[in-house]
Amino acid sequence: MINRPDTHSKLFGYLLWIFGFLGAHRFYYGKPITGTIWFFTFGFFLIGWIIDFFLIPSMDEQADSRFREGEVDYNIGWLLLTFTGVFGLHRMYMGKWITGIIYLLTGGLFLIGILYDFWTLNEQISERNREVKFN
Protein backbone atom coordinates (compact mmCIF):
# COMPACT_ATOMS: atom_id res chain seq x y z
CA MET A 1 0.00 0.00 0.00
CA ILE A 2 1.29 3.44 -0.93
CA ASN A 3 1.38 5.98 1.88
CA ARG A 4 -0.49 9.02 0.52
CA PRO A 5 -1.07 12.32 2.26
CA ASP A 6 -4.55 12.77 3.68
CA THR A 7 -5.61 15.93 1.85
CA HIS A 8 -9.35 15.34 2.22
CA SER A 9 -11.22 14.10 5.28
CA LYS A 10 -13.78 11.29 5.19
CA LEU A 11 -15.54 12.88 8.17
CA PHE A 12 -15.86 16.21 6.38
CA GLY A 13 -16.95 14.35 3.24
CA TYR A 14 -19.76 12.68 5.17
CA LEU A 15 -20.79 16.00 6.73
CA LEU A 16 -21.04 17.49 3.25
CA TRP A 17 -22.88 14.34 2.12
CA ILE A 18 -25.73 15.36 4.44
CA PHE A 19 -26.15 18.26 2.02
CA GLY A 20 -25.11 15.94 -0.81
CA PHE A 21 -28.41 16.05 -2.60
CA LEU A 22 -27.04 19.46 -3.63
CA GLY A 23 -23.70 17.95 -4.68
CA ALA A 24 -21.46 19.51 -2.00
CA HIS A 25 -19.51 16.32 -1.27
CA ARG A 26 -18.90 15.70 -4.98
CA PHE A 27 -17.43 19.17 -5.45
CA TYR A 28 -15.29 18.61 -2.35
CA TYR A 29 -13.81 15.41 -3.77
CA GLY A 30 -13.00 17.06 -7.10
CA LYS A 31 -15.95 15.89 -9.19
CA PRO A 32 -17.50 19.15 -10.40
CA ILE A 33 -19.48 17.71 -13.32
CA THR A 34 -21.36 15.18 -11.21
CA GLY A 35 -21.58 17.78 -8.43
CA THR A 36 -23.44 20.04 -10.83
CA ILE A 37 -25.70 17.18 -11.94
CA TRP A 38 -26.44 16.35 -8.28
CA PHE A 39 -27.21 20.04 -7.65
CA PHE A 40 -29.80 20.26 -10.44
CA THR A 41 -31.34 16.78 -9.91
CA PHE A 42 -31.33 16.66 -6.08
CA GLY A 43 -28.67 14.00 -5.89
CA PHE A 44 -29.78 12.32 -9.09
CA PHE A 45 -33.27 12.03 -7.64
CA LEU A 46 -31.88 10.99 -4.22
CA ILE A 47 -30.86 7.54 -5.51
CA GLY A 48 -27.32 8.65 -6.34
CA TRP A 49 -27.15 10.48 -3.02
CA ILE A 50 -27.85 7.23 -1.13
CA ILE A 51 -25.32 5.30 -3.25
CA ASP A 52 -22.70 7.99 -2.55
CA PHE A 53 -22.84 7.10 1.14
CA PHE A 54 -20.95 3.93 0.19
CA LEU A 55 -18.74 5.59 -2.44
CA ILE A 56 -17.26 8.30 -0.19
CA PRO A 57 -14.27 6.18 0.97
CA SER A 58 -13.18 5.58 -2.64
CA MET A 59 -13.78 9.24 -3.58
CA ASP A 60 -11.66 10.24 -0.58
CA GLU A 61 -8.83 7.93 -1.67
CA GLN A 62 -8.92 9.30 -5.22
CA ALA A 63 -8.83 12.90 -3.95
CA ASP A 64 -5.91 12.11 -1.62
CA SER A 65 -3.89 10.76 -4.53
CA ARG A 66 -4.88 13.55 -6.91
CA PHE A 67 -4.34 16.72 -4.88
CA ARG A 68 -1.19 18.13 -3.24
CA GLU A 69 -0.95 18.63 0.49
CA GLY A 70 0.69 21.70 1.94
CA GLU A 71 0.25 24.84 3.95
CA VAL A 72 -3.30 25.54 2.75
CA ASP A 73 -5.70 22.93 4.14
CA TYR A 74 -8.47 21.64 1.84
CA ASN A 75 -10.93 21.10 4.67
CA ILE A 76 -10.65 24.67 5.94
CA GLY A 77 -10.87 26.04 2.40
CA TRP A 78 -14.00 24.03 1.66
CA LEU A 79 -15.57 24.89 5.01
CA LEU A 80 -15.03 28.59 4.34
CA LEU A 81 -16.32 28.34 0.76
CA THR A 82 -19.40 26.30 1.66
CA PHE A 83 -20.58 28.46 4.55
CA THR A 84 -19.02 31.90 3.95
CA GLY A 85 -18.31 31.96 0.22
CA VAL A 86 -20.10 35.24 -0.43
CA PHE A 87 -17.72 36.97 2.00
CA GLY A 88 -14.59 35.70 0.22
CA LEU A 89 -13.01 34.23 3.36
CA HIS A 90 -11.84 31.14 1.48
CA ARG A 91 -9.92 33.36 -0.95
CA MET A 92 -8.36 35.37 1.86
CA TYR A 93 -7.36 32.10 3.54
CA MET A 94 -5.48 31.11 0.38
CA GLY A 95 -3.69 34.46 0.34
CA LYS A 96 -5.80 35.93 -2.48
CA TRP A 97 -6.59 39.12 -0.58
CA ILE A 98 -7.64 41.28 -3.52
CA THR A 99 -10.21 38.84 -4.88
CA GLY A 100 -11.30 38.08 -1.31
CA ILE A 101 -12.10 41.75 -0.77
CA ILE A 102 -13.84 41.92 -4.17
CA TYR A 103 -15.98 38.92 -3.13
CA LEU A 104 -16.73 40.63 0.19
CA LEU A 105 -17.92 43.80 -1.54
CA THR A 106 -19.85 42.10 -4.38
CA GLY A 107 -21.46 39.09 -2.69
CA GLY A 108 -19.03 36.56 -4.11
CA LEU A 109 -18.82 38.48 -7.39
CA PHE A 110 -22.59 38.26 -7.71
CA LEU A 111 -22.54 34.50 -6.90
CA ILE A 112 -20.87 33.63 -10.21
CA GLY A 113 -17.46 33.65 -8.53
CA ILE A 114 -18.70 31.20 -5.93
CA LEU A 115 -19.85 28.80 -8.64
CA TYR A 116 -16.44 29.11 -10.26
CA ASP A 117 -14.77 28.35 -6.94
CA PHE A 118 -16.93 25.27 -6.36
CA TRP A 119 -15.63 23.99 -9.70
CA THR A 120 -11.97 24.89 -9.12
CA LEU A 121 -11.18 25.19 -5.40
CA ASN A 122 -9.24 21.91 -5.19
CA GLU A 123 -7.00 22.95 -8.08
CA GLN A 124 -6.56 26.44 -6.61
CA ILE A 125 -5.41 24.96 -3.30
CA SER A 126 -3.11 22.44 -5.01
CA GLU A 127 -1.53 25.24 -7.03
CA ARG A 128 -1.10 27.38 -3.92
CA ASN A 129 0.49 24.47 -2.05
CA ARG A 130 2.84 23.86 -4.98
CA GLU A 131 3.88 27.56 -4.95
CA VAL A 132 4.45 27.58 -1.19
CA LYS A 133 6.53 24.39 -1.34
CA PHE A 134 8.94 25.87 -3.90
CA ASN A 135 9.38 29.24 -2.18
mmCIF file with all atom_site columns, C-alpha atoms in Angstrom, residues 3-123:
data_model
loop_
_atom_site.group_PDB
_atom_site.id
_atom_site.type_symbol
_atom_site.label_atom_id
_atom_site.label_alt_id
_atom_site.label_comp_id
_atom_site.label_asym_id
_atom_site.label_entity_id
_atom_site.label_seq_id
_atom_site.pdbx_PDB_ins_code
_atom_site.Cartn_x
_atom_site.Cartn_y
_atom_site.Cartn_z
_atom_site.occupancy
_atom_site.B_iso_or_equiv
_atom_site.pdbx_formal_charge
_atom_site.auth_seq_id
_atom_site.auth_comp_id
_atom_site.auth_asym_id
_atom_site.auth_atom_id
_atom_site.pdbx_PDB_model_num
ATOM 1   C CA . ASN A 1 3   ? 1.376   5.979  1.882   1.00 0.00 ? 3   ASN A CA 1
ATOM 2   C CA . ARG A 1 4   ? -0.487  9.017  0.519   1.00 0.00 ? 4   ARG A CA 1
ATOM 3   C CA . PRO A 1 5   ? -1.070  12.323 2.262   1.00 0.00 ? 5   PRO A CA 1
ATOM 4   C CA . ASP A 1 6   ? -4.546  12.769 3.681   1.00 0.00 ? 6   ASP A CA 1
ATOM 5   C CA . THR A 1 7   ? -5.610  15.928 1.849   1.00 0.00 ? 7   THR A CA 1
ATOM 6   C CA . HIS A 1 8   ? -9.347  15.340 2.221   1.00 0.00 ? 8   HIS A CA 1
ATOM 7   C CA . SER A 1 9   ? -11.221 14.101 5.282   1.00 0.00 ? 9   SER A CA 1
ATOM 8   C CA . LYS A 1 10  ? -13.776 11.290 5.189   1.00 0.00 ? 10  LYS A CA 1
ATOM 9   C CA . LEU A 1 11  ? -15.537 12.878 8.166   1.00 0.00 ? 11  LEU A CA 1
ATOM 10  C CA . PHE A 1 12  ? -15.857 16.209 6.380   1.00 0.00 ? 12  PHE A CA 1
ATOM 11  C CA . GLY A 1 13  ? -16.949 14.354 3.236   1.00 0.00 ? 13  GLY A CA 1
ATOM 12  C CA . TYR A 1 14  ? -19.762 12.684 5.167   1.00 0.00 ? 14  TYR A CA 1
ATOM 13  C CA . LEU A 1 15  ? -20.787 16.000 6.729   1.00 0.00 ? 15  LEU A CA 1
ATOM 14  C CA . LEU A 1 16  ? -21.042 17.487 3.245   1.00 0.00 ? 16  LEU A CA 1
ATOM 15  C CA . TRP A 1 17  ? -22.880 14.341 2.124   1.00 0.00 ? 17  TRP A CA 1
ATOM 16  C CA . ILE A 1 18  ? -25.732 15.355 4.440   1.00 0.00 ? 18  ILE A CA 1
ATOM 17  C CA . PHE A 1 19  ? -26.153 18.257 2.023   1.00 0.00 ? 19  PHE A CA 1
ATOM 18  C CA . GLY A 1 20  ? -25.105 15.943 -0.811  1.00 0.00 ? 20  GLY A CA 1
ATOM 19  C CA . PHE A 1 21  ? -28.414 16.050 -2.601  1.00 0.00 ? 21  PHE A CA 1
ATOM 20  C CA . LEU A 1 22  ? -27.041 19.463 -3.628  1.00 0.00 ? 22  LEU A CA 1
ATOM 21  C CA . GLY A 1 23  ? -23.696 17.946 -4.682  1.00 0.00 ? 23  GLY A CA 1
ATOM 22  C CA . ALA A 1 24  ? -21.457 19.515 -2.002  1.00 0.00 ? 24  ALA A CA 1
ATOM 23  C CA . HIS A 1 25  ? -19.508 16.322 -1.273  1.00 0.00 ? 25  HIS A CA 1
ATOM 24  C CA . ARG A 1 26  ? -18.898 15.698 -4.984  1.00 0.00 ? 26  ARG A CA 1
ATOM 25  C CA . PHE A 1 27  ? -17.430 19.175 -5.454  1.00 0.00 ? 27  PHE A CA 1
ATOM 26  C CA . TYR A 1 28  ? -15.291 18.611 -2.345  1.00 0.00 ? 28  TYR A CA 1
ATOM 27  C CA . TYR A 1 29  ? -13.811 15.412 -3.771  1.00 0.00 ? 29  TYR A CA 1
ATOM 28  C CA . GLY A 1 30  ? -13.001 17.061 -7.104  1.00 0.00 ? 30  GLY A CA 1
ATOM 29  C CA . LYS A 1 31  ? -15.954 15.886 -9.186  1.00 0.00 ? 31  LYS A CA 1
ATOM 30  C CA . PRO A 1 32  ? -17.497 19.149 -10.402 1.00 0.00 ? 32  PRO A CA 1
ATOM 31  C CA . ILE A 1 33  ? -19.482 17.711 -13.316 1.00 0.00 ? 33  ILE A CA 1
ATOM 32  C CA . THR A 1 34  ? -21.362 15.181 -11.209 1.00 0.00 ? 34  THR A CA 1
ATOM 33  C CA . GLY A 1 35  ? -21.581 17.783 -8.427  1.00 0.00 ? 35  GLY A CA 1
ATOM 34  C CA . THR A 1 36  ? -23.438 20.042 -10.825 1.00 0.00 ? 36  THR A CA 1
ATOM 35  C CA . ILE A 1 37  ? -25.697 17.177 -11.942 1.00 0.00 ? 37  ILE A CA 1
ATOM 36  C CA . TRP A 1 38  ? -26.435 16.353 -8.279  1.00 0.00 ? 38  TRP A CA 1
ATOM 37  C CA . PHE A 1 39  ? -27.211 20.038 -7.652  1.00 0.00 ? 39  PHE A CA 1
ATOM 38  C CA . PHE A 1 40  ? -29.802 20.258 -10.436 1.00 0.00 ? 40  PHE A CA 1
ATOM 39  C CA . THR A 1 41  ? -31.342 16.778 -9.908  1.00 0.00 ? 41  THR A CA 1
ATOM 40  C CA . PHE A 1 42  ? -31.334 16.663 -6.079  1.00 0.00 ? 42  PHE A CA 1
ATOM 41  C CA . GLY A 1 43  ? -28.671 14.001 -5.892  1.00 0.00 ? 43  GLY A CA 1
ATOM 42  C CA . PHE A 1 44  ? -29.780 12.325 -9.090  1.00 0.00 ? 44  PHE A CA 1
ATOM 43  C CA . PHE A 1 45  ? -33.271 12.028 -7.643  1.00 0.00 ? 45  PHE A CA 1
ATOM 44  C CA . LEU A 1 46  ? -31.878 10.985 -4.216  1.00 0.00 ? 46  LEU A CA 1
ATOM 45  C CA . ILE A 1 47  ? -30.856 7.540  -5.508  1.00 0.00 ? 47  ILE A CA 1
ATOM 46  C CA . GLY A 1 48  ? -27.319 8.652  -6.335  1.00 0.00 ? 48  GLY A CA 1
ATOM 47  C CA . TRP A 1 49  ? -27.155 10.478 -3.023  1.00 0.00 ? 49  TRP A CA 1
ATOM 48  C CA . ILE A 1 50  ? -27.846 7.235  -1.132  1.00 0.00 ? 50  ILE A CA 1
ATOM 49  C CA . ILE A 1 51  ? -25.320 5.299  -3.245  1.00 0.00 ? 51  ILE A CA 1
ATOM 50  C CA . ASP A 1 52  ? -22.701 7.986  -2.552  1.00 0.00 ? 52  ASP A CA 1
ATOM 51  C CA . PHE A 1 53  ? -22.835 7.104  1.135   1.00 0.00 ? 53  PHE A CA 1
ATOM 52  C CA . PHE A 1 54  ? -20.946 3.928  0.195   1.00 0.00 ? 54  PHE A CA 1
ATOM 53  C CA . LEU A 1 55  ? -18.736 5.593  -2.436  1.00 0.00 ? 55  LEU A CA 1
ATOM 54  C CA . ILE A 1 56  ? -17.263 8.297  -0.192  1.00 0.00 ? 56  ILE A CA 1
ATOM 55  C CA . PRO A 1 57  ? -14.273 6.180  0.973   1.00 0.00 ? 57  PRO A CA 1
ATOM 56  C CA . SER A 1 58  ? -13.177 5.584  -2.635  1.00 0.00 ? 58  SER A CA 1
ATOM 57  C CA . MET A 1 59  ? -13.785 9.242  -3.582  1.00 0.00 ? 59  MET A CA 1
ATOM 58  C CA . ASP A 1 60  ? -11.656 10.237 -0.579  1.00 0.00 ? 60  ASP A CA 1
ATOM 59  C CA . GLU A 1 61  ? -8.833  7.931  -1.669  1.00 0.00 ? 61  GLU A CA 1
ATOM 60  C CA . GLN A 1 62  ? -8.921  9.303  -5.218  1.00 0.00 ? 62  GLN A CA 1
ATOM 61  C CA . ALA A 1 63  ? -8.829  12.898 -3.948  1.00 0.00 ? 63  ALA A CA 1
ATOM 62  C CA . ASP A 1 64  ? -5.913  12.108 -1.620  1.00 0.00 ? 64  ASP A CA 1
ATOM 63  C CA . SER A 1 65  ? -3.886  10.762 -4.529  1.00 0.00 ? 65  SER A CA 1
ATOM 64  C CA . ARG A 1 66  ? -4.879  13.554 -6.912  1.00 0.00 ? 66  ARG A CA 1
ATOM 65  C CA . PHE A 1 67  ? -4.345  16.721 -4.880  1.00 0.00 ? 67  PHE A CA 1
ATOM 66  C CA . ARG A 1 68  ? -1.195  18.129 -3.244  1.00 0.00 ? 68  ARG A CA 1
ATOM 67  C CA . GLU A 1 69  ? -0.952  18.628 0.488   1.00 0.00 ? 69  GLU A CA 1
ATOM 68  C CA . GLY A 1 70  ? 0.688   21.696 1.938   1.00 0.00 ? 70  GLY A CA 1
ATOM 69  C CA . GLU A 1 71  ? 0.255   24.845 3.953   1.00 0.00 ? 71  GLU A CA 1
ATOM 70  C CA . VAL A 1 72  ? -3.300  25.538 2.755   1.00 0.00 ? 72  VAL A CA 1
ATOM 71  C CA . ASP A 1 73  ? -5.703  22.931 4.135   1.00 0.00 ? 73  ASP A CA 1
ATOM 72  C CA . TYR A 1 74  ? -8.465  21.638 1.844   1.00 0.00 ? 74  TYR A CA 1
ATOM 73  C CA . ASN A 1 75  ? -10.928 21.095 4.675   1.00 0.00 ? 75  ASN A CA 1
ATOM 74  C CA . ILE A 1 76  ? -10.645 24.665 5.938   1.00 0.00 ? 76  ILE A CA 1
ATOM 75  C CA . GLY A 1 77  ? -10.866 26.035 2.403   1.00 0.00 ? 77  GLY A CA 1
ATOM 76  C CA . TRP A 1 78  ? -14.005 24.034 1.662   1.00 0.00 ? 78  TRP A CA 1
ATOM 77  C CA . LEU A 1 79  ? -15.566 24.890 5.015   1.00 0.00 ? 79  LEU A CA 1
ATOM 78  C CA . LEU A 1 80  ? -15.028 28.589 4.336   1.00 0.00 ? 80  LEU A CA 1
ATOM 79  C CA . LEU A 1 81  ? -16.324 28.340 0.759   1.00 0.00 ? 81  LEU A CA 1
ATOM 80  C CA . THR A 1 82  ? -19.395 26.299 1.664   1.00 0.00 ? 82  THR A CA 1
ATOM 81  C CA . PHE A 1 83  ? -20.583 28.459 4.549   1.00 0.00 ? 83  PHE A CA 1
ATOM 82  C CA . THR A 1 84  ? -19.017 31.905 3.951   1.00 0.00 ? 84  THR A CA 1
ATOM 83  C CA . GLY A 1 85  ? -18.307 31.960 0.216   1.00 0.00 ? 85  GLY A CA 1
ATOM 84  C CA . VAL A 1 86  ? -20.104 35.242 -0.434  1.00 0.00 ? 86  VAL A CA 1
ATOM 85  C CA . PHE A 1 87  ? -17.724 36.973 1.996   1.00 0.00 ? 87  PHE A CA 1
ATOM 86  C CA . GLY A 1 88  ? -14.586 35.702 0.220   1.00 0.00 ? 88  GLY A CA 1
ATOM 87  C CA . LEU A 1 89  ? -13.010 34.232 3.362   1.00 0.00 ? 89  LEU A CA 1
ATOM 88  C CA . HIS A 1 90  ? -11.843 31.140 1.477   1.00 0.00 ? 90  HIS A CA 1
ATOM 89  C CA . ARG A 1 91  ? -9.923  33.357 -0.948  1.00 0.00 ? 91  ARG A CA 1
ATOM 90  C CA . MET A 1 92  ? -8.364  35.372 1.857   1.00 0.00 ? 92  MET A CA 1
ATOM 91  C CA . TYR A 1 93  ? -7.364  32.099 3.543   1.00 0.00 ? 93  TYR A CA 1
ATOM 92  C CA . MET A 1 94  ? -5.481  31.106 0.377   1.00 0.00 ? 94  MET A CA 1
ATOM 93  C CA . GLY A 1 95  ? -3.694  34.459 0.335   1.00 0.00 ? 95  GLY A CA 1
ATOM 94  C CA . LYS A 1 96  ? -5.795  35.925 -2.478  1.00 0.00 ? 96  LYS A CA 1
ATOM 95  C CA . TRP A 1 97  ? -6.585  39.116 -0.580  1.00 0.00 ? 97  TRP A CA 1
ATOM 96  C CA . ILE A 1 98  ? -7.640  41.281 -3.519  1.00 0.00 ? 98  ILE A CA 1
ATOM 97  C CA . THR A 1 99  ? -10.207 38.836 -4.882  1.00 0.00 ? 99  THR A CA 1
ATOM 98  C CA . GLY A 1 100 ? -11.296 38.084 -1.310  1.00 0.00 ? 100 GLY A CA 1
ATOM 99  C CA . ILE A 1 101 ? -12.102 41.754 -0.772  1.00 0.00 ? 101 ILE A CA 1
ATOM 100 C CA . ILE A 1 102 ? -13.839 41.918 -4.171  1.00 0.00 ? 102 ILE A CA 1
ATOM 101 C CA . TYR A 1 103 ? -15.977 38.922 -3.134  1.00 0.00 ? 103 TYR A CA 1
ATOM 102 C CA . LEU A 1 104 ? -16.729 40.632 0.189   1.00 0.00 ? 104 LEU A CA 1
ATOM 103 C CA . LEU A 1 105 ? -17.923 43.801 -1.538  1.00 0.00 ? 105 LEU A CA 1
ATOM 104 C CA . THR A 1 106 ? -19.853 42.097 -4.377  1.00 0.00 ? 106 THR A CA 1
ATOM 105 C CA . GLY A 1 107 ? -21.463 39.086 -2.694  1.00 0.00 ? 107 GLY A CA 1
ATOM 106 C CA . GLY A 1 108 ? -19.026 36.564 -4.111  1.00 0.00 ? 108 GLY A CA 1
ATOM 107 C CA . LEU A 1 109 ? -18.816 38.482 -7.386  1.00 0.00 ? 109 LEU A CA 1
ATOM 108 C CA . PHE A 1 110 ? -22.586 38.263 -7.714  1.00 0.00 ? 110 PHE A CA 1
ATOM 109 C CA . LEU A 1 111 ? -22.541 34.501 -6.902  1.00 0.00 ? 111 LEU A CA 1
ATOM 110 C CA . ILE A 1 112 ? -20.867 33.634 -10.210 1.00 0.00 ? 112 ILE A CA 1
ATOM 111 C CA . GLY A 1 113 ? -17.462 33.648 -8.533  1.00 0.00 ? 113 GLY A CA 1
ATOM 112 C CA . ILE A 1 114 ? -18.698 31.201 -5.935  1.00 0.00 ? 114 ILE A CA 1
ATOM 113 C CA . LEU A 1 115 ? -19.855 28.801 -8.644  1.00 0.00 ? 115 LEU A CA 1
ATOM 114 C CA . TYR A 1 116 ? -16.436 29.105 -10.264 1.00 0.00 ? 116 TYR A CA 1
ATOM 115 C CA . ASP A 1 117 ? -14.766 28.353 -6.936  1.00 0.00 ? 117 ASP A CA 1
ATOM 116 C CA . PHE A 1 118 ? -16.932 25.270 -6.363  1.00 0.00 ? 118 PHE A CA 1
ATOM 117 C CA . TRP A 1 119 ? -15.632 23.987 -9.696  1.00 0.00 ? 119 TRP A CA 1
ATOM 118 C CA . THR A 1 120 ? -11.968 24.889 -9.124  1.00 0.00 ? 120 THR A CA 1
ATOM 119 C CA . LEU A 1 121 ? -11.178 25.190 -5.396  1.00 0.00 ? 121 LEU A CA 1
ATOM 120 C CA . ASN A 1 122 ? -9.241  21.908 -5.185  1.00 0.00 ? 122 ASN A CA 1
ATOM 121 C CA . GLU A 1 123 ? -7.005  22.951 -8.081  1.00 0.00 ? 123 GLU A CA 1
#
